[in-house]
mmCIF file of C-alpha atoms in Angstrom:
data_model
loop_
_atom_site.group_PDB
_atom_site.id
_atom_site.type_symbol
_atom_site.label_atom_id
_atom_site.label_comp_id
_atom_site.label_asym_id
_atom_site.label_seq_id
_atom_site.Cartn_x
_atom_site.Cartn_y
_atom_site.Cartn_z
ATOM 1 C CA UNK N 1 -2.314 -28.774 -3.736
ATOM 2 C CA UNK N 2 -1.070 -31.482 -5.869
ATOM 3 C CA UNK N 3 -2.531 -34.899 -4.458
ATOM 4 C CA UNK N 4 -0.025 -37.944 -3.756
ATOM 5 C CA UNK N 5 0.333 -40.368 -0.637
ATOM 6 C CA UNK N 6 2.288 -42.842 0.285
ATOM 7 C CA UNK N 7 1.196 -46.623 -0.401
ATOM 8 C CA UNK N 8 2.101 -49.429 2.259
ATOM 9 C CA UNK N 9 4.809 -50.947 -0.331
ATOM 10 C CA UNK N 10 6.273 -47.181 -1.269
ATOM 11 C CA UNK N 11 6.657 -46.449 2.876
ATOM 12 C CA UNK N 12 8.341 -50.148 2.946
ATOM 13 C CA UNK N 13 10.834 -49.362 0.299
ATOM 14 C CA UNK N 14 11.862 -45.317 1.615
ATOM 15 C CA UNK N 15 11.960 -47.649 4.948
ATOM 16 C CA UNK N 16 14.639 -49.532 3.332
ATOM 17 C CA UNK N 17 16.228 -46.787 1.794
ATOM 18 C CA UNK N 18 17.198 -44.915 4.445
ATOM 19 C CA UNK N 19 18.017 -47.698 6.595
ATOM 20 C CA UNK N 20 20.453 -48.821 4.179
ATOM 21 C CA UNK N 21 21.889 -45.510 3.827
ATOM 22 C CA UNK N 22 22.520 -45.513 7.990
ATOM 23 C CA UNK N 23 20.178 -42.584 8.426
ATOM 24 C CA UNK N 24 17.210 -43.607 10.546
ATOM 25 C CA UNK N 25 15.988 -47.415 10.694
ATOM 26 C CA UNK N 26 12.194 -48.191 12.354
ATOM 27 C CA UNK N 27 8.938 -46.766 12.350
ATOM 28 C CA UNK N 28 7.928 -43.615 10.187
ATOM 29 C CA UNK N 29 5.532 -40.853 10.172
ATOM 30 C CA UNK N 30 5.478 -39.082 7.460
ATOM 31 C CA UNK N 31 3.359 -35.483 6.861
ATOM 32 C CA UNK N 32 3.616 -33.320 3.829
ATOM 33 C CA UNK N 33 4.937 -29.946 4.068
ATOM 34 C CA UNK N 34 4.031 -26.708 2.472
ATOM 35 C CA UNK N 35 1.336 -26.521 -0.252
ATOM 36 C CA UNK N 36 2.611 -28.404 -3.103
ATOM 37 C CA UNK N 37 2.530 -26.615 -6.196
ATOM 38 C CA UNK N 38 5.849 -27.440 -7.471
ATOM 39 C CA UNK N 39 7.547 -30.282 -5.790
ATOM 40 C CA UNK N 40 6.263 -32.516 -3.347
ATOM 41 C CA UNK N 41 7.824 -32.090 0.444
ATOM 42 C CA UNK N 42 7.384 -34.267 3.272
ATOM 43 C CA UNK N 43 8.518 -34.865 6.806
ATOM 44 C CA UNK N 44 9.878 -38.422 8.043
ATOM 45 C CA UNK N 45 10.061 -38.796 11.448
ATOM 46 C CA UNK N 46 11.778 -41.730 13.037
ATOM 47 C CA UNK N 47 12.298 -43.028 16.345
ATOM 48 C CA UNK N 48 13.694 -39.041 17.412
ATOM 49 C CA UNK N 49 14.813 -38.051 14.145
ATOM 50 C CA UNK N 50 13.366 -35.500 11.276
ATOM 51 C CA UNK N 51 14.955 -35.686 7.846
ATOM 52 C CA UNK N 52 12.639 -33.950 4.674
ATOM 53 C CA UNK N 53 12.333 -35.792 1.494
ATOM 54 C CA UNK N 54 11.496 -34.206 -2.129
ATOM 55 C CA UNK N 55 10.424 -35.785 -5.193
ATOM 56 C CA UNK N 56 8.465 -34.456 -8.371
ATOM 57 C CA UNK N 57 4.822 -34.329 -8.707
ATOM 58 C CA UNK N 58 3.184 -36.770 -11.068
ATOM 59 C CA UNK N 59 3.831 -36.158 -14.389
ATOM 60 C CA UNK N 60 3.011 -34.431 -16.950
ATOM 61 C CA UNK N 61 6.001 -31.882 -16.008
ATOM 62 C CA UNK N 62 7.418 -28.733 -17.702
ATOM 63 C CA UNK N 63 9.870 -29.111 -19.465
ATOM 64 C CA UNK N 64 13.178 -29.237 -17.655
ATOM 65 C CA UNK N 65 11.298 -28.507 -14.170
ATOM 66 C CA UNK N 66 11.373 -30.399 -11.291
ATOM 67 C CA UNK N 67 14.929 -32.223 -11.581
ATOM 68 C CA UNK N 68 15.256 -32.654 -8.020
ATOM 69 C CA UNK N 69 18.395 -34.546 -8.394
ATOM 70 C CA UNK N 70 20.063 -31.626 -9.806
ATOM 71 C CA UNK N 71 18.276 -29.257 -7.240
ATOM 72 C CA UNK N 72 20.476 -31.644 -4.394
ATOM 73 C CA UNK N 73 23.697 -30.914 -6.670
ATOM 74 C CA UNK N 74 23.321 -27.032 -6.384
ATOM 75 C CA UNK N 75 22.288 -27.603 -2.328
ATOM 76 C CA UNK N 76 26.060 -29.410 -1.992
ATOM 77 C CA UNK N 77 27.526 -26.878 -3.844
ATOM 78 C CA UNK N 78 26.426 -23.691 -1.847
ATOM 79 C CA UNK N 79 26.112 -25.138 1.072
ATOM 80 C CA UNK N 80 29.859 -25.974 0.750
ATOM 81 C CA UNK N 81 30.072 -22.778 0.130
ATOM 82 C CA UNK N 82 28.689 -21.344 3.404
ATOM 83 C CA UNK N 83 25.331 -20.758 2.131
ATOM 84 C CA UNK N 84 22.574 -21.499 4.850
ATOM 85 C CA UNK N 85 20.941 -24.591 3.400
ATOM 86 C CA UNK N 86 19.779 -27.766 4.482
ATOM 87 C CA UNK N 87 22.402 -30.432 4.236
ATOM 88 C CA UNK N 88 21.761 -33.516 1.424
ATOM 89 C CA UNK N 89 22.129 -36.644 3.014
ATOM 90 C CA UNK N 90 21.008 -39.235 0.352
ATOM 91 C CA UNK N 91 19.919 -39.212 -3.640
ATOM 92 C CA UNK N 92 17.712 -41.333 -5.171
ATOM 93 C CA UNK N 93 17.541 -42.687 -8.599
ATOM 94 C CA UNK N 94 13.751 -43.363 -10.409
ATOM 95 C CA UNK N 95 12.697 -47.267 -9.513
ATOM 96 C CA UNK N 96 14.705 -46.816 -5.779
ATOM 97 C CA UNK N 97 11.947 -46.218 -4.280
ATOM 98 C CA UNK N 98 9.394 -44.310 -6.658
ATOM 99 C CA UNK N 99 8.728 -44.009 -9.798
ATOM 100 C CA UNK N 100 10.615 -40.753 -9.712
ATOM 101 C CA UNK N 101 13.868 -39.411 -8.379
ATOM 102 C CA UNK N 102 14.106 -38.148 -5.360
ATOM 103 C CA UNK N 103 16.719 -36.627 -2.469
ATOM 104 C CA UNK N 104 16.909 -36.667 1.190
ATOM 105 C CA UNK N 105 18.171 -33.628 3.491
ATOM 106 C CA UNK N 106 18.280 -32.758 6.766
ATOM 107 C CA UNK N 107 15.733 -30.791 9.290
ATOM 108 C CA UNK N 108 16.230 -27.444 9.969
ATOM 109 C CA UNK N 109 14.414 -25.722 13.177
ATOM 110 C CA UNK N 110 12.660 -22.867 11.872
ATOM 111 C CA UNK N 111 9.452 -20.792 10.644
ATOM 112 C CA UNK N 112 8.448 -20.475 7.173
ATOM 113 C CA UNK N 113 6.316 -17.238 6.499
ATOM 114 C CA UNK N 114 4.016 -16.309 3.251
ATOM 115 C CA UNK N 115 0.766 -14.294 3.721
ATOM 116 C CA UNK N 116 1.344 -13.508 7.467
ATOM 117 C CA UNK N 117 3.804 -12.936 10.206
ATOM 118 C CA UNK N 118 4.524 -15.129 13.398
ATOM 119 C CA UNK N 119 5.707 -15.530 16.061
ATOM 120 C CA UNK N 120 8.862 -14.900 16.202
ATOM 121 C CA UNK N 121 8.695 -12.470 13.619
ATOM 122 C CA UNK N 122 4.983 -11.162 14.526
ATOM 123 C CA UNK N 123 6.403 -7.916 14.943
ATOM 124 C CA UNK N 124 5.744 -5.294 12.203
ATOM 125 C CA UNK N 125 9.203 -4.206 12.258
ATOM 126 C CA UNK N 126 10.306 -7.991 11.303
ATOM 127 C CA UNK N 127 9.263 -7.487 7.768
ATOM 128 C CA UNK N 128 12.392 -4.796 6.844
ATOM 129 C CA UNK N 129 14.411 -6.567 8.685
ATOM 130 C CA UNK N 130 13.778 -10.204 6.414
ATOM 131 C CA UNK N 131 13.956 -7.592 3.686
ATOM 132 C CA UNK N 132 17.096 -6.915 4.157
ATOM 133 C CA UNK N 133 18.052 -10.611 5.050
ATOM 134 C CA UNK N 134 16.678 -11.681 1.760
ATOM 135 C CA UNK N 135 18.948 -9.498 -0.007
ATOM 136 C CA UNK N 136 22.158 -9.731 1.650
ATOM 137 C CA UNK N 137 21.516 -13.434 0.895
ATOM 138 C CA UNK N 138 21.122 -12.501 -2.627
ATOM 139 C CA UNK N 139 24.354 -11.357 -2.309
ATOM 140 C CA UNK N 140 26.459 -13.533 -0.786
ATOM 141 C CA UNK N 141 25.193 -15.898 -3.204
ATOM 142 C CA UNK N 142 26.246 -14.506 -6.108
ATOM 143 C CA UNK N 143 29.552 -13.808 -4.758
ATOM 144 C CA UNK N 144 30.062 -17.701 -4.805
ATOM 145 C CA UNK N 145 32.746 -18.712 -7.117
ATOM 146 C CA UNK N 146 30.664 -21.497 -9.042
ATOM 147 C CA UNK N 147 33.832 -22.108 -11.603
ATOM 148 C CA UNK N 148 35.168 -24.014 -8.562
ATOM 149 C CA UNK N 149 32.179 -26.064 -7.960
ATOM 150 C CA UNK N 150 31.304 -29.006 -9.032
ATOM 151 C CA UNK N 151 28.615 -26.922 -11.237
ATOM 152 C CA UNK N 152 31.199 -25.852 -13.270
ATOM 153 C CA UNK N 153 31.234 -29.065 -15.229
ATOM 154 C CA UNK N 154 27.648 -28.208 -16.818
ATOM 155 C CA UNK N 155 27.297 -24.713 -16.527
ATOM 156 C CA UNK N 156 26.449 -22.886 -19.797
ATOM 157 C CA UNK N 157 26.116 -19.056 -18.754
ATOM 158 C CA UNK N 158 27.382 -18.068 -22.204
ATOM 159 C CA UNK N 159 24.014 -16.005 -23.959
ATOM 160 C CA UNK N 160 21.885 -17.103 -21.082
ATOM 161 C CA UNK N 161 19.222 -14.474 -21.492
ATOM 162 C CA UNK N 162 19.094 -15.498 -25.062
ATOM 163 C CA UNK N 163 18.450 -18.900 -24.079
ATOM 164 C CA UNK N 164 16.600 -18.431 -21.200
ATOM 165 C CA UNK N 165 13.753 -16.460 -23.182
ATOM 166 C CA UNK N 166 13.812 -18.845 -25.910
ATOM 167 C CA UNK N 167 12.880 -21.703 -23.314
ATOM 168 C CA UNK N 168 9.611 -19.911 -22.404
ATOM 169 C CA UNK N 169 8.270 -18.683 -25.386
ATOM 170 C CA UNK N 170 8.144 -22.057 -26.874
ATOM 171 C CA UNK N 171 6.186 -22.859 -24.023
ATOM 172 C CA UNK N 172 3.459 -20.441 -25.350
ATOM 173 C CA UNK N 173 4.182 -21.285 -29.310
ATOM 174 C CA UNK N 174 0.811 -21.089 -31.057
ATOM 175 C CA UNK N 175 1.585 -24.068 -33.322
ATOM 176 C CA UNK N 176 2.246 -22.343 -36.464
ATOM 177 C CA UNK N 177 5.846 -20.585 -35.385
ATOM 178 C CA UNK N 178 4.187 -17.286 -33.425
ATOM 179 C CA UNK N 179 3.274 -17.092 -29.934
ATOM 180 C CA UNK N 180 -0.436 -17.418 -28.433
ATOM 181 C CA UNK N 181 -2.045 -14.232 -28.468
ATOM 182 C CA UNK N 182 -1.961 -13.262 -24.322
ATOM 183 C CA UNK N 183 1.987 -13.602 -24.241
ATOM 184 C CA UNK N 184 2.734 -12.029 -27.694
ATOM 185 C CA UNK N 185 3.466 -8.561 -27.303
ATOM 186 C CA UNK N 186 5.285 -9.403 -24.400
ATOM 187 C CA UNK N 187 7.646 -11.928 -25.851
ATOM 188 C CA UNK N 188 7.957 -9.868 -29.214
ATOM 189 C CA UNK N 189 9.269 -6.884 -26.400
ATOM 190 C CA UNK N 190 11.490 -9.476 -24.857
ATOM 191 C CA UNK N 191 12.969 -10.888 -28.117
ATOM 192 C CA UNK N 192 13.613 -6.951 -29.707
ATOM 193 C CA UNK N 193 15.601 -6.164 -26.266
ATOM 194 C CA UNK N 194 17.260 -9.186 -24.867
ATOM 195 C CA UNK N 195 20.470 -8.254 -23.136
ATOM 196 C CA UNK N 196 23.957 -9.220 -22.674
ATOM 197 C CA UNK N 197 24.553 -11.144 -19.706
ATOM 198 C CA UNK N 198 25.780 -8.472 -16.807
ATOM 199 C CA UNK N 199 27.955 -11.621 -15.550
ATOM 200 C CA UNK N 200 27.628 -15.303 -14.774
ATOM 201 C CA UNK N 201 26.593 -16.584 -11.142
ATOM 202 C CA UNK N 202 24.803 -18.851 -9.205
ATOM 203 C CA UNK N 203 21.144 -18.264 -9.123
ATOM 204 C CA UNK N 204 18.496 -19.490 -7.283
ATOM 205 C CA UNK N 205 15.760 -18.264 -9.514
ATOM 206 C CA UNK N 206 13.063 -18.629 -7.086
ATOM 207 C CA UNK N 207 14.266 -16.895 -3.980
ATOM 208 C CA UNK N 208 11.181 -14.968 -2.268
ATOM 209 C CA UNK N 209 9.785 -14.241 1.746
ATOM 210 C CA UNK N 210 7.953 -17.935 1.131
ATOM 211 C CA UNK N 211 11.273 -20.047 0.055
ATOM 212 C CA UNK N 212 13.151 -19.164 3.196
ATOM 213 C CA UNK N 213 13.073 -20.446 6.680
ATOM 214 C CA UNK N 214 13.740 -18.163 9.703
ATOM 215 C CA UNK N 215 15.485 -19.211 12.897
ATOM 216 C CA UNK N 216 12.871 -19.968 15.710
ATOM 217 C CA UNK N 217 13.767 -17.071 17.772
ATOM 218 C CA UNK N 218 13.929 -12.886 16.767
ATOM 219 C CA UNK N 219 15.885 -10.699 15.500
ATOM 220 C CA UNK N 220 15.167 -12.191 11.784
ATOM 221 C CA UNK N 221 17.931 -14.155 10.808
ATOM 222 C CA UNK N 222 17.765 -16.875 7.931
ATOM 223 C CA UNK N 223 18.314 -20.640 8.902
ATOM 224 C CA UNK N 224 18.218 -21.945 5.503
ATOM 225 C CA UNK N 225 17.119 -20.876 1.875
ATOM 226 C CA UNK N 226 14.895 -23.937 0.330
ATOM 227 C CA UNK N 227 13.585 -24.521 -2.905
ATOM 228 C CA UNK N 228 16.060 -24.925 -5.407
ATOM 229 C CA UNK N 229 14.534 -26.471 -8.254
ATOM 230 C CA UNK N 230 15.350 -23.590 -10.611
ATOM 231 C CA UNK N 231 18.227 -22.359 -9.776
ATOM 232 C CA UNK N 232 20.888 -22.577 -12.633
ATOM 233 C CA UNK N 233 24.341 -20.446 -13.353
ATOM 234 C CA UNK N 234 23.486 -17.187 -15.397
ATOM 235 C CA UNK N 235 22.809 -14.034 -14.717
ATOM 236 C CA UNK N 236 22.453 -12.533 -11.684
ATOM 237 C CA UNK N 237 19.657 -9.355 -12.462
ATOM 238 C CA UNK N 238 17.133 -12.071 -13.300
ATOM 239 C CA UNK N 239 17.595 -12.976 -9.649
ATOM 240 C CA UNK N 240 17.309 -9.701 -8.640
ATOM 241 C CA UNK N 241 14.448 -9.091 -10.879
ATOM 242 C CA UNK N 242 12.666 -12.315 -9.397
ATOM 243 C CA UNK N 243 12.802 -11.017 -5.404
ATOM 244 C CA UNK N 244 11.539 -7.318 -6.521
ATOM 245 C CA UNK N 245 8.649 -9.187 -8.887
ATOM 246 C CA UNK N 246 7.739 -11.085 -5.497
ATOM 247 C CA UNK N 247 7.860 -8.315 -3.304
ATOM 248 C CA UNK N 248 4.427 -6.969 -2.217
ATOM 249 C CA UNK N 249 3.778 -3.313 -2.418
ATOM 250 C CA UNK N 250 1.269 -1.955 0.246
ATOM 251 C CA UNK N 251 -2.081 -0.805 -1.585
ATOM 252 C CA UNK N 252 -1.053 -2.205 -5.048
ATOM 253 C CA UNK N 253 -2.431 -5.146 -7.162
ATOM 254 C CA UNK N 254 -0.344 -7.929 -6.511
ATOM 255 C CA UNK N 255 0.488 -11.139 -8.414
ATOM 256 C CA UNK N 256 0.192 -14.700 -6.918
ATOM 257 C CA UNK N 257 3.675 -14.357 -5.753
ATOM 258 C CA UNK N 258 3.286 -11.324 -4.361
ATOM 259 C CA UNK N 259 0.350 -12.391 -2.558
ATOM 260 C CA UNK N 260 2.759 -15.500 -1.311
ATOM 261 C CA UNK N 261 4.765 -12.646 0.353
ATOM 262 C CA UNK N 262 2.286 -10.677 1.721
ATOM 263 C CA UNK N 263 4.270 -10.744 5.070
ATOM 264 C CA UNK N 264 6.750 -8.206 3.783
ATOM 265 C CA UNK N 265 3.970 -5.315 4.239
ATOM 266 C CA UNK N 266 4.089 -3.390 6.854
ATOM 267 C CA UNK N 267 5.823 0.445 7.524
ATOM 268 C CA UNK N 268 9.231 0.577 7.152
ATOM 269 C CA UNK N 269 10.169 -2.165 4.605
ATOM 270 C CA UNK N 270 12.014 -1.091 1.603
ATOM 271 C CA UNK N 271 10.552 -0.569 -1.693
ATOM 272 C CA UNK N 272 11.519 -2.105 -4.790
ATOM 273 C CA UNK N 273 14.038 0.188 -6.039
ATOM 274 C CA UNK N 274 15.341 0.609 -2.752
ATOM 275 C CA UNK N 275 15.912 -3.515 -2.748
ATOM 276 C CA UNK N 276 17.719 -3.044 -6.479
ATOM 277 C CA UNK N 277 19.917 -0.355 -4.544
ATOM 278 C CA UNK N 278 21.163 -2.375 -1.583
ATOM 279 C CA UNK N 279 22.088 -5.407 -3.618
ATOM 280 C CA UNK N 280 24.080 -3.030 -5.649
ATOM 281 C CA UNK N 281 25.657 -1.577 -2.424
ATOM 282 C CA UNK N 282 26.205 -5.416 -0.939
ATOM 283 C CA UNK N 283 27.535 -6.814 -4.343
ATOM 284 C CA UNK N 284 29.804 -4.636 -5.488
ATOM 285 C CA UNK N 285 27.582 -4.857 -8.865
ATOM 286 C CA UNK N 286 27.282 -2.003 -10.957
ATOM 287 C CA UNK N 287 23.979 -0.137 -10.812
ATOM 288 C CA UNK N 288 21.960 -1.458 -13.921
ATOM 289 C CA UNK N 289 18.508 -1.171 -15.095
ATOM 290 C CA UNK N 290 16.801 -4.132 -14.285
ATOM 291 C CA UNK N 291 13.526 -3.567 -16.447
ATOM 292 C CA UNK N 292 13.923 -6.309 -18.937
ATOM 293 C CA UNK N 293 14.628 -9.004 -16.661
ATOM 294 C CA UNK N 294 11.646 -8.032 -14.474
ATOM 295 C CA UNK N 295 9.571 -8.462 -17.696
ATOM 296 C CA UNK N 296 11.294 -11.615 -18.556
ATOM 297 C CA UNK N 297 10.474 -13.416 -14.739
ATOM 298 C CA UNK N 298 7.037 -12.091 -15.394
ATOM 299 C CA UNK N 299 6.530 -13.571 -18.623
ATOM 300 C CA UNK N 300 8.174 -17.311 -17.423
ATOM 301 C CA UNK N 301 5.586 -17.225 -14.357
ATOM 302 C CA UNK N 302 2.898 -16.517 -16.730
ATOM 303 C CA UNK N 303 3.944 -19.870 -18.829
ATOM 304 C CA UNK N 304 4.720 -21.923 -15.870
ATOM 305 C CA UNK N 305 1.236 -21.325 -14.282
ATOM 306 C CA UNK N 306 0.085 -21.974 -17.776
ATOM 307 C CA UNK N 307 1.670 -25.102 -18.110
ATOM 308 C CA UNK N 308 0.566 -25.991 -14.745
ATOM 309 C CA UNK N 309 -3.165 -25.321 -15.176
ATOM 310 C CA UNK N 310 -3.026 -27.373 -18.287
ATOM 311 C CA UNK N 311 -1.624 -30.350 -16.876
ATOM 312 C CA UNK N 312 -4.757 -30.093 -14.309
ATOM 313 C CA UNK N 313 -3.173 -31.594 -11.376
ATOM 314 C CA UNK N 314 -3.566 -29.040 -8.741
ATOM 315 C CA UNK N 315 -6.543 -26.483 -8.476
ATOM 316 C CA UNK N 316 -4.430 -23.679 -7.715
ATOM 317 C CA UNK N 317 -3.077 -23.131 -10.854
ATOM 318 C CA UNK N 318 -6.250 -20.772 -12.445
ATOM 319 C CA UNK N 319 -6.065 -18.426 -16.220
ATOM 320 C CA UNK N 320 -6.434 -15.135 -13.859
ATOM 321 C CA UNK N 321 -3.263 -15.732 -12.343
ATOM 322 C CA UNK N 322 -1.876 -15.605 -15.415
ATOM 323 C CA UNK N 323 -3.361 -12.452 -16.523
ATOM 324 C CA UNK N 324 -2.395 -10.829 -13.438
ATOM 325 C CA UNK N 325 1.481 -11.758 -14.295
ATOM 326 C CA UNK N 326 1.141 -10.700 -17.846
ATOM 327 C CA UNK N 327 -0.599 -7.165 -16.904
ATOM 328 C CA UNK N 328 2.258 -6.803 -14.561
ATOM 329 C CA UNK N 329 4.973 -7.582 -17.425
ATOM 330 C CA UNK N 330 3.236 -5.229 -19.322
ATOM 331 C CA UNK N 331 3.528 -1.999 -16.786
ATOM 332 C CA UNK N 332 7.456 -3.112 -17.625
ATOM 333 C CA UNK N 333 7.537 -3.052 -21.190
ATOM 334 C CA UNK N 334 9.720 -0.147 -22.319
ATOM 335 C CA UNK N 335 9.497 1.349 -25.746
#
């Protein structure tokens, strides 16, 4: 977990802040939730009221990562949408209160789930059931008409697997134009076989079992899809390709974010092909083989836990994980 508190004259200025912005004056608590290994999340409670508050990590950053300003632009624009998400009620600019930006949203009543089930969703036949939720979500996500969003403004979906590749492999340059030795077989694969876009949507580009809050009570039902940090307009099958890459298989190897969704095993939930097939049914989409972008999302993990081990701020972040997302890419590679 990344390490950051609050000081007495940083809780004095959020204090202000949201004052000012009519949302909860007086006392705060304030408790950090969820582990930390990407942006920072905390609870404010005041006087009866919960509101969550994100900001970046200390920096060093990846590049382009963590931009939580434009991670509270996407939350407006799909929650307008109809998109269960927490509603943004306040943006903050770096030097408002921190030496960072940062955004302000409201609670949402629910359970989070990663390694394990609970109540209400102890039940083993829970796990197909959030299956299924997490893909008709997919869905009706991509069926969002971004062009009349206020994303349209910045979009760029035009070559975005082209581009998209090209960001991560000069993550992993070697210094002398080729590609570190671990990642290059792999990223010479990618680069040989990069496709044409399928289409252009929104996508979340992180949307797994542990990004998702369920509503307090059962059947599963989802009360709000968090974590939107990555999510950009481009193609859709790398979204796909990122919830079958997190999705656990019973008896397998898995990868750290696999392991993150270890509550997803249990008799009865689909496999990974059967996933690909019901987003096909639910979209509309033609079927489409999905192999390169499930190399690709393999590959970007593998450079974003690099980049994170690197920058040393959070124990987590180890070289095996890596490995274990680059052996994985490889059992993708396609000749």
């Amino acid at each position: 977990m990344t390490t950051w508190t609050f000081d007495e004259p940083t809780r004095e200025a959020l204090c202000a802040f949201l004052e000012a912005r009519g949302i909860a004056p007086g006392a705060m608590v304030i408790a950090p939730i969820g582990d930390g290994h990407s942006n920072l999340t905390f609870r404010i409670d005041i006087e009866g009221r919960a509101v969550v508050l994100r900001r970046p990590p200390p920096p060093p950053l990846p590049p382009g990562s963590n931009d939580v300003l434009r991670e509270a632009g996407f939350l407006a624009a799909v929650g307008g949408a109809g998109l269960p998400v927490p509603e943004v009620l306040a943006t903050g600019e770096t030097g408002a209160v921190f030496d960072v930006p940062f955004y302000v949203m409201g609670m949402i009543d629910g359970v989070v789930l990663t390694e394990t089930r609970k109540a209400p969703l102890d039940e083993a036949a829970a796990a197909p059931a959030m299956a299924e939720a997490l893909v008709a979500a997919m869905a009706q996500l991509h069926a969002i008409d971004w062009t009349r969003t206020t994303l349209a403004a910045k979009a760029r979906p035009e070559a975005f697997n082209l581009r998209h590749f090209r960001i991560f492999r000069r993550m992993v340059d070697d210094g002398a134009g080729g590609v570190l030795p671990p990642y290059a077989r792999i990223a010479a694969w990618l680069e040989a076989n990069v496709p044409e876009p399928s289409g252009a949507t929104i996508i979340h580009n992180d949307l797994r079992l542990g990004n998702v809050m369920w509503a307090p009570q059962a059947p599963a039902r989802i009360a709000a899809i968090l974590d939107w940090e990555l999510a950009t307009v481009g193609d859709p099958l790398l979204d796909l390709a990122y919830l079958v890459c997190s999705a656990p298989r019973e008896g397998a190897t898995h990868t750290p974010v696999q392991d993150l969704s270890a509550a997803l095993i249990a008799p009865g939930t689909p496999e990974p092909a059967a996933l690909v097939a019901r987003y096909f049914a639910l979209s509309g989409r033609a079927p489409a083989d999905i192999a390169w972008y499930q190399v690709m999302v393999l590959f970007k993990l593998a450079t974003l836990y690099r980049y994170s081990r690197l920058a040393g701020h959070d124990p987590y972040f180890v070289e095996e994980h890596e490995d274990r997302f680059l052996a994985e890419a490889a059992f993708y590679c396609r000749d």
